[in-house]
Coordinates of C-alpha atoms in Angstrom, one line a residue:
M1 CA 17.1 -6.5 -15.5
N2 CA 14.4 -6.3 -12.8
I3 CA 11.8 -3.5 -12.8
I4 CA 10.1 -2.8 -9.5
Y5 CA 7.1 -0.6 -9.2
L6 CA 6.8 1.0 -5.8
C7 CA 3.7 2.3 -4.0
P8 CA 2.5 2.4 -0.4
S9 CA 0.3 -0.7 -0.7
G10 CA 2.1 -2.7 -3.4
N11 CA -1.2 -3.6 -4.8
Y12 CA -2.7 -0.4 -6.1
A13 CA -0.9 2.0 -8.3
S14 CA 2.2 -0.2 -8.6
L15 CA 0.1 -3.2 -9.6
V16 CA -1.7 -1.2 -12.2
A17 CA 1.6 0.2 -13.6
A18 CA 3.2 -3.3 -13.7
N19 CA 0.2 -4.7 -15.6
I20 CA 0.3 -1.8 -18.0
H21 CA 4.0 -2.5 -18.5
L22 CA 3.2 -6.1 -19.3
N23 CA 0.4 -5.1 -21.7
K24 CA -2.1 -7.0 -19.5
L25 CA -4.0 -3.7 -18.9
K26 CA -4.6 -0.9 -21.3
N27 CA -4.6 2.8 -20.4
N28 CA -8.4 2.8 -21.2
A29 CA -9.2 -0.2 -19.1
T30 CA -12.6 -0.4 -17.4
I31 CA -13.1 -0.3 -13.7
K32 CA -14.0 -4.0 -13.8
E33 CA -10.7 -4.9 -15.6
V34 CA -8.8 -3.0 -12.9
E35 CA -10.7 -4.8 -10.1
Q36 CA -9.9 -8.2 -11.6
L37 CA -6.1 -7.8 -11.5
P38 CA -4.5 -10.5 -9.3
Y39 CA -3.6 -9.0 -5.9
Y40 CA -5.6 -5.8 -6.5
L41 CA -6.2 -4.1 -3.2
D42 CA -5.4 -7.3 -1.4
I43 CA -5.8 -6.5 2.3
N44 CA -3.5 -9.4 3.2
S45 CA -0.4 -8.1 1.4
T46 CA 2.8 -7.7 3.3
K47 CA 4.8 -4.5 3.5
G48 CA 8.2 -5.0 2.0
Q49 CA 7.3 -8.1 0.1
F50 CA 8.0 -8.3 -3.6
Y51 CA 5.2 -9.6 -5.8
F52 CA 6.3 -11.0 -9.1
I53 CA 3.8 -9.9 -11.8
G54 CA 5.5 -11.3 -14.9
L55 CA 8.1 -11.1 -17.6
D56 CA 7.9 -8.4 -20.2
N57 CA 8.6 -8.8 -23.9
K58 CA 12.3 -8.1 -23.2
K59 CA 12.4 -11.0 -20.7
R60 CA 12.8 -8.5 -17.8
S61 CA 11.1 -9.4 -14.5
V62 CA 8.5 -7.0 -13.3
Y63 CA 7.6 -6.8 -9.6
T64 CA 5.6 -4.6 -7.2
L65 CA 6.7 -3.6 -3.7
A66 CA 4.7 -2.1 -0.8
I67 CA 6.8 0.7 0.7
E68 CA 4.3 2.5 2.9
T69 CA 5.3 6.2 2.7
H70 CA 9.1 5.8 2.2
P71 CA 10.0 5.6 -1.5
S72 CA 13.2 7.6 -1.1
I73 CA 14.5 5.3 1.7
I74 CA 13.7 2.2 -0.3
T75 CA 15.4 3.6 -3.4
K76 CA 18.5 4.7 -1.5
T77 CA 18.7 1.3 0.2
A78 CA 18.4 -0.6 -3.1
E79 CA 21.1 1.6 -4.7
D80 CA 23.4 1.0 -1.7
L81 CA 22.8 -2.8 -1.8
M82 CA 23.8 -2.8 -5.5
K83 CA 27.0 -1.0 -4.6
I84 CA 27.8 -3.3 -1.7
S85 CA 27.1 -6.4 -3.8
Q86 CA 29.1 -4.9 -6.7
K87 CA 26.2 -5.3 -9.0
N88 CA 25.6 -3.1 -12.0
D89 CA 23.0 -0.5 -11.2
K90 CA 21.4 -1.3 -14.5
E91 CA 20.2 -4.6 -13.1
I92 CA 17.4 -3.0 -11.1
K93 CA 15.1 -0.2 -12.1
L94 CA 12.8 1.3 -9.4
V95 CA 9.8 3.2 -10.5
D96 CA 7.9 5.1 -7.9
V97 CA 4.2 5.4 -8.6
S98 CA 3.3 6.6 -5.1
P99 CA 2.1 10.0 -6.4
F100 CA -0.9 8.1 -7.9
T101 CA -2.0 6.7 -4.6
P102 CA -4.4 8.8 -2.5
K103 CA -3.8 9.4 1.2
Y104 CA -6.9 7.4 2.1
I105 CA -5.5 4.1 0.7
K106 CA -5.4 2.8 4.2
L107 CA -9.1 2.6 4.2
R108 CA -9.0 0.0 1.4
K109 CA -10.5 -2.7 3.6
S110 CA -13.9 -1.1 3.3
P111 CA -16.0 -2.2 0.3
F112 CA -17.2 1.4 0.0
F113 CA -13.7 2.8 -0.3
K114 CA -12.6 0.1 -2.7
K115 CA -15.1 1.4 -5.3
I116 CA -13.8 5.0 -4.7
L117 CA -10.2 3.8 -5.0
T118 CA -10.9 1.9 -8.2
K119 CA -12.6 5.0 -9.8
H120 CA -9.6 7.1 -8.7
I121 CA -7.1 4.7 -10.3
S122 CA -9.2 4.5 -13.5
K123 CA -8.9 8.3 -13.9
M124 CA -5.1 8.0 -13.5
L125 CA -4.5 5.3 -16.2
L126 CA -3.3 7.6 -18.9
E127 CA -0.8 9.3 -16.6
I128 CA 0.4 6.0 -15.2
D129 CA 0.8 4.7 -18.8
R130 CA 2.9 7.7 -19.6
L131 CA 5.2 7.1 -16.6
V132 CA 5.6 3.4 -17.5
Q133 CA 6.4 4.3 -21.1
N134 CA 9.0 6.8 -20.0
N135 CA 10.7 4.2 -17.7
T136 CA 10.8 1.2 -20.0

């Protein structure tokens, strides 16, 4: 099975969720630990590109995906691709963590906003952890 965490940037809430899923980040992580995640707020990330984050303890591949503001379209597309390819819908699990991403994420290129965004995500760690636990 592949688990894909979705968020507008692919390197914010989805990256945090994927690392919580893989036990690389705890729900009480410090701001510094969040900032040190590979790809965190990477301004060079590509929309629509999957980022492999790792294998979980059940040997499932965990990815993030940047979806801009269209999680329902991406989810529907993935479901239809599974049907077309006659794959079992249990092979891919999509987890939308977009609600944890603030509207001002597009300002992430500014060092000032990076600190604000990191503080924001730090406050959301417990809620993201709950979502991850409910979907794994």
